[in-house]
Short mmCIF file of C-alpha atoms in Angstrom, two decimals:
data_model
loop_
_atom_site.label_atom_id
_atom_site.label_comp_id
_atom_site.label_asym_id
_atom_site.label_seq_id
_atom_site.Cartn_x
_atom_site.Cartn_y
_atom_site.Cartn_z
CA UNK A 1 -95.38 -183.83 66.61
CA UNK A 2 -98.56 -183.45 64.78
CA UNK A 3 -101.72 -185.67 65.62
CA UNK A 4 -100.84 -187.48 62.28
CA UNK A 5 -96.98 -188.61 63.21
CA UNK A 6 -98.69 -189.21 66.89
CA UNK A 7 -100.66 -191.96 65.23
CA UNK A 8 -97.84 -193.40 63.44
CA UNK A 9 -95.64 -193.30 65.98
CA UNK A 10 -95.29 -197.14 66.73
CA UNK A 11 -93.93 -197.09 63.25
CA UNK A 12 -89.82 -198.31 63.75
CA UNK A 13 -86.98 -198.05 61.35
CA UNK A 14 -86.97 -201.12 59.33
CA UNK A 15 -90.26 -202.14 59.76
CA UNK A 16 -92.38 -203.93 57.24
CA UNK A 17 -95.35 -201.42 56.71
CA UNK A 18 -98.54 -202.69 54.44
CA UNK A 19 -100.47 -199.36 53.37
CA UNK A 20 -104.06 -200.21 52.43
CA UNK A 21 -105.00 -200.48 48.46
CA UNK A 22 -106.50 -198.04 46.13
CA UNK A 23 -109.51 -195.76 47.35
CA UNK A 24 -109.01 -197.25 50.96
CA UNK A 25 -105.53 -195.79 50.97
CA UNK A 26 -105.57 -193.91 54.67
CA UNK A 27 -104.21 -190.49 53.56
CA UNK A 28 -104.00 -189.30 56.81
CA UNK A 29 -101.41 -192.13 57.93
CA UNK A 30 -99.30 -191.64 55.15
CA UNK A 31 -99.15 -187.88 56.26
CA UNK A 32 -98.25 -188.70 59.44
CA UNK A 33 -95.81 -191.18 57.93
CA UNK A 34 -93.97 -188.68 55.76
CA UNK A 35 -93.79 -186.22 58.50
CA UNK A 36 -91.81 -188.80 60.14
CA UNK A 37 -89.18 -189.46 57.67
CA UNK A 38 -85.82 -187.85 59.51
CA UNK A 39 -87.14 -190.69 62.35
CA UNK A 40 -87.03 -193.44 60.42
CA UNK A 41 -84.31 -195.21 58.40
CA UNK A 42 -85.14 -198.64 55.92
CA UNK A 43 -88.94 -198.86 56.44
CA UNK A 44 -90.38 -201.20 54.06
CA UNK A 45 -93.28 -200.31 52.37
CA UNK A 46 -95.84 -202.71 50.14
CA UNK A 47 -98.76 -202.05 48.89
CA UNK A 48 -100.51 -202.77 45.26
CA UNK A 49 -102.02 -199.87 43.11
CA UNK A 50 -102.66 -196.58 45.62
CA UNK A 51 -104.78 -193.70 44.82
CA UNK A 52 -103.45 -190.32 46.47
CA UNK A 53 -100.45 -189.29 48.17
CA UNK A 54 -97.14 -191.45 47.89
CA UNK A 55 -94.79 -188.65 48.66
CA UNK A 56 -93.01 -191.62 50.52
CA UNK A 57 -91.43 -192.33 47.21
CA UNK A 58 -90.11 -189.31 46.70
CA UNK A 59 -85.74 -188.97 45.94
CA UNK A 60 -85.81 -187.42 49.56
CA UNK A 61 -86.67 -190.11 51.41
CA UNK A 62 -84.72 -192.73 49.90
CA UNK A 63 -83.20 -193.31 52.98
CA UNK A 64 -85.77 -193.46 54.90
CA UNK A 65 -88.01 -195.58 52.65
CA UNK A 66 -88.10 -198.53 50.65
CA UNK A 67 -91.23 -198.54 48.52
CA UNK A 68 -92.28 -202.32 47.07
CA UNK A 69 -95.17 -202.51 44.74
CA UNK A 70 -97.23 -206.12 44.13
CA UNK A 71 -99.52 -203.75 41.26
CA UNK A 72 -97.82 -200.53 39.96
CA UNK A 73 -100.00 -197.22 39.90
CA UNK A 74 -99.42 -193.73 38.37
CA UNK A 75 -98.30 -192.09 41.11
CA UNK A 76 -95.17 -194.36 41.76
CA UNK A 77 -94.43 -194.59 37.92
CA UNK A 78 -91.50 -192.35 38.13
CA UNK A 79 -89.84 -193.72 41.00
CA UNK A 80 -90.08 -197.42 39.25
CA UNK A 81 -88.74 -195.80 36.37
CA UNK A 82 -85.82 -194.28 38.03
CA UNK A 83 -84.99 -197.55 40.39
CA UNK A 84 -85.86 -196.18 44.05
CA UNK A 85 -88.87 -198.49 43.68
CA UNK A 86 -89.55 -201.98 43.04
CA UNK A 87 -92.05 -204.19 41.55
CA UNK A 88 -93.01 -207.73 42.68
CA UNK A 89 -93.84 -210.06 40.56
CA UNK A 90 -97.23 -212.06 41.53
CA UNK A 91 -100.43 -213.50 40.63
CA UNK A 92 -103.18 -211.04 42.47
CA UNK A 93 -104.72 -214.77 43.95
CA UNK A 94 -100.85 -215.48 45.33
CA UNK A 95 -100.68 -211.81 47.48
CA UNK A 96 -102.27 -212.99 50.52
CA UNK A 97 -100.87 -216.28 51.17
CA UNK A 98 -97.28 -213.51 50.87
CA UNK A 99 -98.36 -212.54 54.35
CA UNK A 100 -100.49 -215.10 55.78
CA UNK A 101 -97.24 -217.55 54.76
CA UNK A 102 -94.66 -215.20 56.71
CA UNK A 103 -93.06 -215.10 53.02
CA UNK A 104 -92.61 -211.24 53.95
CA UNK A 105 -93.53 -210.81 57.68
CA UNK A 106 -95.65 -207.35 58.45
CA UNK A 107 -95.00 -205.25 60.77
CA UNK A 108 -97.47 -202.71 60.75
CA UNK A 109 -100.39 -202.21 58.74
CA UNK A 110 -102.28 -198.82 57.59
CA UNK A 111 -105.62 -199.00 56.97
CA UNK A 112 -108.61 -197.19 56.38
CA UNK A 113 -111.76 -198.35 58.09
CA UNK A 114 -115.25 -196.93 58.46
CA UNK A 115 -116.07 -196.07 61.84
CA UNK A 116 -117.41 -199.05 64.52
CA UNK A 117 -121.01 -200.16 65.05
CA UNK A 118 -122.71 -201.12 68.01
CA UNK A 119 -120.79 -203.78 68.09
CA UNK A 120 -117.58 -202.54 67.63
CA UNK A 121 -116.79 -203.87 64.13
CA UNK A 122 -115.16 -201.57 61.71
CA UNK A 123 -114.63 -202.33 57.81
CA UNK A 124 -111.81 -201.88 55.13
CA UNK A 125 -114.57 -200.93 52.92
CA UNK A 126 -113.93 -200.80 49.53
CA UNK A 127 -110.51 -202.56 49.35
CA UNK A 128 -110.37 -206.32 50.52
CA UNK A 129 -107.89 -207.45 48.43
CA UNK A 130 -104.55 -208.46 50.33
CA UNK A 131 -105.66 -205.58 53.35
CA UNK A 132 -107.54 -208.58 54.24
CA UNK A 133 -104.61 -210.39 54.96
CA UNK A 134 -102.83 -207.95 56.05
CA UNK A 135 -104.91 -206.72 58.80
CA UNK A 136 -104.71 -210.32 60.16
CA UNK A 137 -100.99 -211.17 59.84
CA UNK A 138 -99.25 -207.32 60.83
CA UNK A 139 -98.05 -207.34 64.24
CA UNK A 140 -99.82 -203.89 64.58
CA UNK A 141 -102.62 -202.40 62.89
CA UNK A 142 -103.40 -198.41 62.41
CA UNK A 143 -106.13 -197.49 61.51
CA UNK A 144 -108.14 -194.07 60.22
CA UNK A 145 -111.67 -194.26 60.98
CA UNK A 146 -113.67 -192.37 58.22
CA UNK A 147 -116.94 -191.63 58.18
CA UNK A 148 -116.53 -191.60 54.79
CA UNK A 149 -115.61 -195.00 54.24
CA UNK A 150 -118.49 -197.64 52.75
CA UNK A 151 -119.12 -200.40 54.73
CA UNK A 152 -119.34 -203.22 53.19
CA UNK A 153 -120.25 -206.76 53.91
CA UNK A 154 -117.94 -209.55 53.14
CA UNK A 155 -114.68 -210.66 54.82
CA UNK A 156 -113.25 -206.58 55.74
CA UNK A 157 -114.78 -206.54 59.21
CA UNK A 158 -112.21 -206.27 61.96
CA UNK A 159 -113.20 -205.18 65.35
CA UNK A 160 -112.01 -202.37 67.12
CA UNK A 161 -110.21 -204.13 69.85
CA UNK A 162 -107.49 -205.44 67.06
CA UNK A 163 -106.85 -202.19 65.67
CA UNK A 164 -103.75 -200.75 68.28
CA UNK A 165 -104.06 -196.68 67.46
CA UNK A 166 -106.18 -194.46 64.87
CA UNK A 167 -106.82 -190.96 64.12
CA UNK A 168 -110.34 -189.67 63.27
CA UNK A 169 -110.26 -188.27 60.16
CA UNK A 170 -112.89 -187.90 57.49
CA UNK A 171 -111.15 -187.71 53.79
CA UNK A 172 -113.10 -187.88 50.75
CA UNK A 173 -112.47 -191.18 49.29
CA UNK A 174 -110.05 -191.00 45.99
CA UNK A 175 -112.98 -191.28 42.84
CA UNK A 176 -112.65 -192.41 39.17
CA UNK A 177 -115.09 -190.70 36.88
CA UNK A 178 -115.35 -192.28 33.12
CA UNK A 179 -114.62 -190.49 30.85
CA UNK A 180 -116.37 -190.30 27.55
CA UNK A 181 -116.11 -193.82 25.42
CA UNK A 182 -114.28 -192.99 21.96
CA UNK A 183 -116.14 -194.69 18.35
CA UNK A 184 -112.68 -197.10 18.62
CA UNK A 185 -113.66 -198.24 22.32
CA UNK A 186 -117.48 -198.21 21.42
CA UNK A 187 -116.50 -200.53 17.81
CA UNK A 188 -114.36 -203.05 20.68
CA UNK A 189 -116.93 -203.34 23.63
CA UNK A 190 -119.73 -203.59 20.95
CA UNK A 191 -117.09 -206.39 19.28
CA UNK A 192 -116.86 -208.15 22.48
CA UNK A 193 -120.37 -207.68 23.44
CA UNK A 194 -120.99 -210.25 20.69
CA UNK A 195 -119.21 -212.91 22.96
CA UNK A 196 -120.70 -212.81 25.84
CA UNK A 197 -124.02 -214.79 26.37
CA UNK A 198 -126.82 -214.41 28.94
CA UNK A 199 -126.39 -215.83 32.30
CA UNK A 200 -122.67 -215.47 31.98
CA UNK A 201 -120.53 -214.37 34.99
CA UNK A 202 -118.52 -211.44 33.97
CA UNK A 203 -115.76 -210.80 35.18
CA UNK A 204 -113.61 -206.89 34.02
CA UNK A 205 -111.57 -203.78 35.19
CA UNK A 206 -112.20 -200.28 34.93
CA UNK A 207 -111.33 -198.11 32.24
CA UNK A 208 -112.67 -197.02 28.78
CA UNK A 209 -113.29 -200.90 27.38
CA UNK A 210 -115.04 -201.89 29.82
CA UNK A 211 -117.28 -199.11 29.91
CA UNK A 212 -117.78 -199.47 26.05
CA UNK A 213 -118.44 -203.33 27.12
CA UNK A 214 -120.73 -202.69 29.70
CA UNK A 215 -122.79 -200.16 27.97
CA UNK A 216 -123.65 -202.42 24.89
CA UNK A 217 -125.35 -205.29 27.14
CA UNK A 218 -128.53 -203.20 27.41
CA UNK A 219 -130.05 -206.30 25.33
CA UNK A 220 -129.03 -209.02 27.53
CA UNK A 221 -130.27 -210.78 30.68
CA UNK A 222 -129.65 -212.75 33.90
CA UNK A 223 -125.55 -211.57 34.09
CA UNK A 224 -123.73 -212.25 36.97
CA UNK A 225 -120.54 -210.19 38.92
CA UNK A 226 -117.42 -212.49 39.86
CA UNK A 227 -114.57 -209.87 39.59
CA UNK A 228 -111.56 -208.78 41.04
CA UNK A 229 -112.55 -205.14 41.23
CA UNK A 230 -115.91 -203.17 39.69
CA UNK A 231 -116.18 -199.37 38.81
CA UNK A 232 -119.43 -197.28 38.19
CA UNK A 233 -120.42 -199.19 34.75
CA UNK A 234 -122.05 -202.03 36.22
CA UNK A 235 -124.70 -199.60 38.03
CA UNK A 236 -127.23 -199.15 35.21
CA UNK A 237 -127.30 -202.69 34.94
CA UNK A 238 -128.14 -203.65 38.29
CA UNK A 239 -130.65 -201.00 38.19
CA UNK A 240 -132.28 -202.35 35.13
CA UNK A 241 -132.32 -205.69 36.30
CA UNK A 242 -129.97 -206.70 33.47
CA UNK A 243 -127.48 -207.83 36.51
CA UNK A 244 -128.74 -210.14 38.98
CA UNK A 245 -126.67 -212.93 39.69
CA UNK A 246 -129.26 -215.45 39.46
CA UNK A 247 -127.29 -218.24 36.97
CA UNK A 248 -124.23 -218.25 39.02
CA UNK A 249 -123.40 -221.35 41.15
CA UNK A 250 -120.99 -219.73 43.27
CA UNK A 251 -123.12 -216.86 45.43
CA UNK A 252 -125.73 -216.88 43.47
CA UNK A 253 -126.88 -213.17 43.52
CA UNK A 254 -124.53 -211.13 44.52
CA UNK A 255 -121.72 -208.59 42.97
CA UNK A 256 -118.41 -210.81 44.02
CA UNK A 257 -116.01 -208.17 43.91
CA UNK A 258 -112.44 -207.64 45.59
CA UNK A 259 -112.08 -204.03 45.77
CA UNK A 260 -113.72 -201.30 43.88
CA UNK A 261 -112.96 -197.79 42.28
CA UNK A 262 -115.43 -195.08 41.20
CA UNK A 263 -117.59 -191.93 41.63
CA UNK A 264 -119.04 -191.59 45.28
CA UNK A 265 -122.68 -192.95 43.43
CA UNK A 266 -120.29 -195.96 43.68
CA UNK A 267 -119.34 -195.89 47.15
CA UNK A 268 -123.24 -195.29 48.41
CA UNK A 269 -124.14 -198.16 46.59
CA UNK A 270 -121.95 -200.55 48.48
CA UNK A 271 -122.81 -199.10 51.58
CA UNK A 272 -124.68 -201.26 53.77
CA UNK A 273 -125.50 -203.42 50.48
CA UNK A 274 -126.31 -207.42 51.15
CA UNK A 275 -126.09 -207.79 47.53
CA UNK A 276 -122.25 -206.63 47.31
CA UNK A 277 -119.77 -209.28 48.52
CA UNK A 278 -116.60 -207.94 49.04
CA UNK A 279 -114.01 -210.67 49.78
CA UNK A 280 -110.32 -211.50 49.78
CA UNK A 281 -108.56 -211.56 46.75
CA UNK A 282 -106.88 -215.05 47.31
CA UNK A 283 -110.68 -216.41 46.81
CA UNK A 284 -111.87 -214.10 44.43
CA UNK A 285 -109.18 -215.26 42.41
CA UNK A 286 -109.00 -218.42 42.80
CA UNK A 287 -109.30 -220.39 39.74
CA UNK A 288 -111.12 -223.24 41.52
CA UNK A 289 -113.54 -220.96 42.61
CA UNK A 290 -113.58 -218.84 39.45
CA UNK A 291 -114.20 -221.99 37.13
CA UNK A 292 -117.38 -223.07 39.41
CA UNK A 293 -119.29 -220.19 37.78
CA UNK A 294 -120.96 -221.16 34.41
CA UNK A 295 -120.19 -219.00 31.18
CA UNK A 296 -117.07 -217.08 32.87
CA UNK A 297 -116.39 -214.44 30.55
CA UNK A 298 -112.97 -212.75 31.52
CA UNK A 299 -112.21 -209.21 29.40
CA UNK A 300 -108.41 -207.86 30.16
CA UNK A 301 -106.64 -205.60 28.56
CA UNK A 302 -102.62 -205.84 27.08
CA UNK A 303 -100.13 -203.38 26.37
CA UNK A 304 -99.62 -205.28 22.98
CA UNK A 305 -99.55 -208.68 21.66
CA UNK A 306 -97.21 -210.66 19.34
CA UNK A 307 -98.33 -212.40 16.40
CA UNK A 308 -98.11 -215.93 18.36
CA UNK A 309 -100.60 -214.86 20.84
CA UNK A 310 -98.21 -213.70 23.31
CA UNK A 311 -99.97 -210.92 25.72
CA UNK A 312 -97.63 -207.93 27.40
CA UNK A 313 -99.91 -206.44 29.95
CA UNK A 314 -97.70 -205.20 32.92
CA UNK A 315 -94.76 -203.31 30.81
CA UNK A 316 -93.68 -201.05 27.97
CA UNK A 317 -90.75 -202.74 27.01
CA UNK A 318 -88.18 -202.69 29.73
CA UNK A 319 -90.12 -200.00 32.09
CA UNK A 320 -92.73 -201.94 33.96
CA UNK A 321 -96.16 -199.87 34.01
CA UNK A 322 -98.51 -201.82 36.00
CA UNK A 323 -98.31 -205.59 36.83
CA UNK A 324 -99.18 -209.38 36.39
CA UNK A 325 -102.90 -208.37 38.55
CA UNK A 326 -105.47 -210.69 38.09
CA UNK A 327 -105.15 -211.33 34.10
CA UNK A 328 -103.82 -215.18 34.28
CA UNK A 329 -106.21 -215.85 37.63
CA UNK A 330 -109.16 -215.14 35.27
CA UNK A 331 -107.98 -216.15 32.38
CA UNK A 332 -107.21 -219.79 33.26
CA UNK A 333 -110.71 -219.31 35.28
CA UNK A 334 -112.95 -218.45 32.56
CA UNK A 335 -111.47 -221.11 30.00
CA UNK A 336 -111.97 -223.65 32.60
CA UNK A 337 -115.65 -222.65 33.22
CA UNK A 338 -118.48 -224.72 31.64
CA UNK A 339 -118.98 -222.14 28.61
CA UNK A 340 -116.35 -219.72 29.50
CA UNK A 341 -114.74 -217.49 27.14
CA UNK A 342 -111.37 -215.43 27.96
CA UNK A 343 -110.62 -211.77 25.92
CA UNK A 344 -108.19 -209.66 25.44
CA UNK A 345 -109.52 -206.93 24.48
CA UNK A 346 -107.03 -203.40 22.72
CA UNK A 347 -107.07 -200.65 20.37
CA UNK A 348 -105.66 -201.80 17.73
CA UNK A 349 -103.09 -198.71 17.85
CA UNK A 350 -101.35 -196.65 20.61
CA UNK A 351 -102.05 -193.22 20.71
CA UNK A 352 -99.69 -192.16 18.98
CA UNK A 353 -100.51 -194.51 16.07
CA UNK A 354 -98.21 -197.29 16.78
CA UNK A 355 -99.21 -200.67 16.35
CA UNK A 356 -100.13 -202.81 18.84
CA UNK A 357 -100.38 -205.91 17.10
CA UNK A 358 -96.30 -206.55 16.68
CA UNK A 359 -93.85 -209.36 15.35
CA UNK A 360 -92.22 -209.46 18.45
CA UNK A 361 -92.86 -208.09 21.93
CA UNK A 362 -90.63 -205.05 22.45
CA UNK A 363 -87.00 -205.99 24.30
CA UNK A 364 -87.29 -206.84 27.83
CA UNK A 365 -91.37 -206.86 27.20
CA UNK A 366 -93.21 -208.97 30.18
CA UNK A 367 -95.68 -211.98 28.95
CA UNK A 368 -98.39 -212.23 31.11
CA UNK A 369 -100.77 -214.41 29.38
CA UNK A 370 -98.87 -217.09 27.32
CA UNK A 371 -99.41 -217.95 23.48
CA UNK A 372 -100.56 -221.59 25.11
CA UNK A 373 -103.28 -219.54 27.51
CA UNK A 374 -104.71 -216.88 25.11
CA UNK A 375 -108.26 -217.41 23.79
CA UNK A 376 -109.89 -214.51 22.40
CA UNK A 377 -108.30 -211.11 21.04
CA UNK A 378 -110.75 -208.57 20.32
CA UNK A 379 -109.74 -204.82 18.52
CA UNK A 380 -111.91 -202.38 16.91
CA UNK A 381 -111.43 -204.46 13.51
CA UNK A 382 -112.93 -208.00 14.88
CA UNK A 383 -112.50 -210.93 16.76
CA UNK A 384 -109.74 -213.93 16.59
CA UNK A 385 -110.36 -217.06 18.09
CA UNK A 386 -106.99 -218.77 18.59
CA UNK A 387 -107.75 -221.40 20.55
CA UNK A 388 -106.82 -224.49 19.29
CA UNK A 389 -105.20 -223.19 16.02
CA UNK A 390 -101.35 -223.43 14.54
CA UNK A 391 -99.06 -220.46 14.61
CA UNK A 392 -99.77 -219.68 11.10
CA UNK A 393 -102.96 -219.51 11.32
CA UNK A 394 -102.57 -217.14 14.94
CA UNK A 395 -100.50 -214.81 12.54
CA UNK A 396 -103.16 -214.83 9.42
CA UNK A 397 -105.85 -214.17 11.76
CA UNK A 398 -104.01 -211.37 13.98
CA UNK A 399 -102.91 -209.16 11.50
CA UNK A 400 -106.55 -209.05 10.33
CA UNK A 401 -106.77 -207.41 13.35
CA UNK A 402 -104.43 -204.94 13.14
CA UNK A 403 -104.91 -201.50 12.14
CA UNK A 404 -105.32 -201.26 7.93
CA UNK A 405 -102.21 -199.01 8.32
CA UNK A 406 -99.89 -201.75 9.61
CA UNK A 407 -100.94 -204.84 7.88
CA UNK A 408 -98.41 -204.27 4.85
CA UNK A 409 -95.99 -204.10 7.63
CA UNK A 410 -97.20 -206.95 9.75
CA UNK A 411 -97.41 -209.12 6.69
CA UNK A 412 -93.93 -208.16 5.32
CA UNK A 413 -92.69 -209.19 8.71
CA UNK A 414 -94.24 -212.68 8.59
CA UNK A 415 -91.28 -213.58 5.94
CA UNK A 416 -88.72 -213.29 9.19
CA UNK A 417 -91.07 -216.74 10.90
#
């Protein structure tokens, strides 16, 4: 038995096992897991979106695990797609209360942690999310300490006396490096840019949009950070000043944040950092607590959208691709806010030059943000505010949006409403 099935070993067939979200997934655990497999029959595995390994998945352990996704990421794709994994349906805000509720009891939970101070508190670092939760509901918790691992202030302290085993291990933590911002992502940030005011509370993912976003608001001043999860783009704003926090109601001065993703500049930031709160998701999300912030301004992303306003964020027809997340938490959150404005922001076009702007959502399509809940669309070719307006004028205005290529199309279409 290697040191890494050692520290699994309290790990029982048919267990419940949480594994710890994105960057924070504990790569030496899931080793040790793995290397376990011919022990272990029906474990139960959940977790949202993981960087790294998830060999656990693979067609050869079928049998010996059951993998159950809240937020699907690349690297169980093909195992969604070919039905030995499942997705869960669920608000981001709604995970926690999944465990603290006993809704689906835990087990066991892997975790990583950055090693104890002189106090003996460790932290889940970079990923509060539902670990949060997790860490206080599972029966047992296993941990690996990494040096590596930011610690951040927040709710993810847990001391060392809770955690039952752990294996010293010091792992790079999984980064995200942007990649270079294309003129259609630059013409859509720059288009959004043009909504959001100063002293708003932003509120975005990661990925090339919100890069293009973020790098346009050179001009503006006093923004604040309420978020589910941050990447490296907000950093030359804080640095600039541009950033600060200082009109929000709801901790006024500090990056609100749930988990994070990025380059290791990322992780030194949050380090140690007063002005980074990293807390559970079930707050973070909260619409209550979203709404208290003035001039919410929520950016998401869809898959496509139908010329009612109906957003498809989580699946490509039939094959489910990522998940429900956050997008509704905000979105509800930002149009409730005093000033708030909620965007969906696209390309206009996939890359392969398909519309994205469409009639009708594809068969067996997922809506995510209702026709009755959508605000703001945003593509490289403008901005539609369908708030308040009739179905015929959501069409008019959408397939102005659309790619020049597809409007004949989109317009021809129209006859079938």
């Amino acid at each position: 038995m290697s040191k890494y099935s050692e520290t699994v070993k309290q790990i029982k067939s048919g267990d419940n096992v949480f594994i710890h979200t994105a960057a924070a997934a504990p790569q030496a655990l899931i080793k040790g897991l793995v290397e376990r497999a011919s022990e272990l029959k029906g474990v139960n595995i959940y977790h949202l979106h993981t960087e790294g390994d998830a060999s656990y998945s693979n067609v050869e352990y079928s049998d010996s695990f059951s993998t159950n996704a809240f937020f699907i990421g690349p690297n169980i794709r093909k195992a969604i797609r070919e039905n030995r994994a499942s997705y869960i349906p669920i608000f981001l805000s709604e995970i926690p209360a999944l465990f603290r509720n006993e809704v689906i009891k835990l087990d066991v939970a892997l975790v990583s942690v950055s090693p104890p101070d002189k106090h003996g508190f460790c932290s889940i670092g970079v990923s509060i999310d539902a670990s949060h939760a997790a860490v206080e509901k599972a029966k047992i918790v296993i941990a690996q300490i990494n040096r590596n691992m930011p610690r951040t202030h927040g709710d993810g302290l847990v001391h060392i006396s809770k955690i039952h085993a752990f294996i010293e291990q010091d792992d790079s933590i999984p980064e995200a490096h942007a990649k270079e911002i294309s003129q259609t992502e630059l013409a859509i940030g720059k288009n959004v840019v043009e909504l959001i005011e100063d002293g708003a509370t932003l509120q975005m993912g990661i990925g090339a949009i919100p890069n293009a976003v973020l790098s346009c608001l050179d001009g503006h001043k006093d923004l604040g950070i309420h978020t589910e999860m941050f990447s490296d783009g907000i950093l030359p704003l804080v640095e600039k000043g541009i950033i600060n926090g200082m009109k929000k109601k709801k901790h006024p001065g500090k990056i609100v944040s749930s988990f994070a993703i990025g380059s290791r500049k990322l992780y030194d930031f949050m380090d140690d950092n007063p002005e980074v709160a990293m807390l559970d998701c079930g707050y973070v999300n909260d619409t209550a607590v979203i709404r208290k912030n003035p001039k919410v301004t929520a950016i998401n992303s869809a898959i496509e959208i139908d010329l009612t306003g109906q957003v498809c964020a989580d699946s490509i027809g039939k094959f489910m691709y990522s998940g429900v997340g956050g997008q509704m938490d905000f979105i509800r959150g930002a149009s409730l806010s005093e000033g708030g404005k909620a965007i969906i922001a696209l390309p206009s076009v996939t890359k392969r030059g398909e519309t994205r702007i469409v009639p009708f959502l594809k068969e067996g399509a997922g809506v995510v943000t209702t026709r009755a809940h959508v605000h703001y669309v945003v593509t490289e070719w403008g901005i539609a505010h369908l708030y308040g307006k009739t179905l015929k004028q959501r069409r008019k205005m959408l397939v102005e949006l659309a790619h020049p290529d597809h409007r004949e199309a989109l317009e021809k279409a129209l006859a079938a409403f």
